Amino acid sequence: MGKELVIKALKHEKTDRVPWVPFAGVHAGKLKGYTGKDILKDTDKLVESLLEVNELYMPDGMPIMFDLQVE
């Protein structure tokens, strides 16, 4: 129900709970043994790391990158 829960919340509709959308950031790479530079320069490593976050934490949604990572 993750995606639907996030969409309902964004539309200000009633939900059973608050959706969890963590900023995985560099932590995602650490789960697979990669550095921040590794995941920001290698798409395959980023995807592998984010899939690990998804499997481990089962979030409702997940941003793949946010501004502070780029800075």
PDB file of C-alpha atoms in Angstrom:
ATOM      1  CA  MET A   1       0.000   0.000   0.000  1.00  0.00           C
ATOM      2  CA  GLY A   2       3.067   2.277   0.119  1.00  0.00           C
ATOM      3  CA  LYS A   3       2.616   4.257  -3.078  1.00  0.00           C
ATOM      4  CA  GLU A   4      -1.116   4.718  -2.561  1.00  0.00           C
ATOM      5  CA  LEU A   5      -0.524   5.864   1.021  1.00  0.00           C
ATOM      6  CA  VAL A   6       1.994   8.486  -0.112  1.00  0.00           C
ATOM      7  CA  ILE A   7      -0.339   9.748  -2.845  1.00  0.00           C
ATOM      8  CA  LYS A   8      -3.277   9.998  -0.421  1.00  0.00           C
ATOM      9  CA  ALA A   9      -1.141  11.969   2.036  1.00  0.00           C
ATOM     10  CA  LEU A  10       0.021  14.326  -0.718  1.00  0.00           C
ATOM     11  CA  LYS A  11      -3.621  14.921  -1.656  1.00  0.00           C
ATOM     12  CA  HIS A  12      -4.423  15.674   2.015  1.00  0.00           C
ATOM     13  CA  GLU A  13      -6.742  12.666   2.171  1.00  0.00           C
ATOM     14  CA  LYS A  14      -7.321  10.652   5.347  1.00  0.00           C
ATOM     15  CA  THR A  15      -4.853   7.803   5.852  1.00  0.00           C
ATOM     16  CA  ASP A  16      -4.606   5.052   8.464  1.00  0.00           C
ATOM     17  CA  ARG A  17      -1.049   6.118   9.261  1.00  0.00           C
ATOM     18  CA  VAL A  18       1.610   8.564   8.225  1.00  0.00           C
ATOM     19  CA  PRO A  19       3.609   7.260   5.252  1.00  0.00           C
ATOM     20  CA  TRP A  20       7.286   6.638   5.892  1.00  0.00           C
ATOM     21  CA  VAL A  21       9.556   8.088   3.193  1.00  0.00           C
ATOM     22  CA  PRO A  22      13.118   8.061   4.571  1.00  0.00           C
ATOM     23  CA  PHE A  23      16.034   9.929   3.086  1.00  0.00           C
ATOM     24  CA  ALA A  24      18.369   6.965   2.624  1.00  0.00           C
ATOM     25  CA  GLY A  25      21.256   9.120   1.382  1.00  0.00           C
ATOM     26  CA  VAL A  26      24.824   7.953   1.784  1.00  0.00           C
ATOM     27  CA  HIS A  27      23.630   5.411   4.352  1.00  0.00           C
ATOM     28  CA  ALA A  28      22.190   3.422   1.439  1.00  0.00           C
ATOM     29  CA  GLY A  29      25.663   2.997   0.000  1.00  0.00           C
ATOM     30  CA  LYS A  30      27.144   2.049   3.352  1.00  0.00           C
ATOM     31  CA  LEU A  31      24.739  -0.887   3.525  1.00  0.00           C
ATOM     32  CA  LYS A  32      26.466  -2.321   0.450  1.00  0.00           C
ATOM     33  CA  GLY A  33      29.980  -1.134   1.325  1.00  0.00           C
ATOM     34  CA  TYR A  34      30.021   1.883  -1.010  1.00  0.00           C
ATOM     35  CA  THR A  35      31.061   5.452  -0.288  1.00  0.00           C
ATOM     36  CA  GLY A  36      28.965   8.529  -0.991  1.00  0.00           C
ATOM     37  CA  LYS A  37      31.063   9.241  -4.080  1.00  0.00           C
ATOM     38  CA  ASP A  38      30.505   5.670  -5.296  1.00  0.00           C
ATOM     39  CA  ILE A  39      26.718   5.943  -5.281  1.00  0.00           C
ATOM     40  CA  LEU A  40      26.638   9.490  -6.632  1.00  0.00           C
ATOM     41  CA  LYS A  41      28.858   8.619  -9.600  1.00  0.00           C
ATOM     42  CA  ASP A  42      27.717   5.069 -10.422  1.00  0.00           C
ATOM     43  CA  THR A  43      24.060   4.476 -11.231  1.00  0.00           C
ATOM     44  CA  ASP A  44      24.315   0.708 -10.801  1.00  0.00           C
ATOM     45  CA  LYS A  45      25.738   1.096  -7.281  1.00  0.00           C
ATOM     46  CA  LEU A  46      23.046   3.646  -6.399  1.00  0.00           C
ATOM     47  CA  VAL A  47      20.259   1.339  -7.599  1.00  0.00           C
ATOM     48  CA  GLU A  48      21.784  -1.665  -5.817  1.00  0.00           C
ATOM     49  CA  SER A  49      22.019   0.351  -2.595  1.00  0.00           C
ATOM     50  CA  LEU A  50      18.477   1.715  -2.804  1.00  0.00           C
ATOM     51  CA  LEU A  51      17.093  -1.757  -3.467  1.00  0.00           C
ATOM     52  CA  GLU A  52      18.851  -2.893  -0.292  1.00  0.00           C
ATOM     53  CA  VAL A  53      17.233  -0.034   1.653  1.00  0.00           C
ATOM     54  CA  ASN A  54      13.845  -1.021   0.226  1.00  0.00           C
ATOM     55  CA  GLU A  55      14.285  -4.668   1.218  1.00  0.00           C
ATOM     56  CA  LEU A  56      15.676  -3.920   4.671  1.00  0.00           C
ATOM     57  CA  TYR A  57      13.387  -1.080   5.800  1.00  0.00           C
ATOM     58  CA  MET A  58      10.284  -1.566   3.589  1.00  0.00           C
ATOM     59  CA  PRO A  59       9.474   2.180   3.316  1.00  0.00           C
ATOM     60  CA  ASP A  60       6.328   3.524   1.692  1.00  0.00           C
ATOM     61  CA  GLY A  61       8.410   5.579  -0.714  1.00  0.00           C
ATOM     62  CA  MET A  62      11.994   6.666  -1.171  1.00  0.00           C
ATOM     63  CA  PRO A  63      13.603   9.739  -2.709  1.00  0.00           C
ATOM     64  CA  ILE A  64      16.682   8.663  -4.617  1.00  0.00           C
ATOM     65  CA  MET A  65      18.596  11.879  -4.055  1.00  0.00           C
ATOM     66  CA  PHE A  66      18.159  15.188  -2.316  1.00  0.00           C
ATOM     67  CA  ASP A  67      19.922  18.534  -2.583  1.00  0.00           C
ATOM     68  CA  LEU A  68      22.341  18.139   0.342  1.00  0.00           C
ATOM     69  CA  GLN A  69      23.823  15.020  -1.260  1.00  0.00           C
ATOM     70  CA  VAL A  70      24.728  16.961  -4.383  1.00  0.00           C
ATOM     71  CA  GLU A  71      26.202  19.880  -2.465  1.00  0.00           C
TER      72      GLU A  71
END
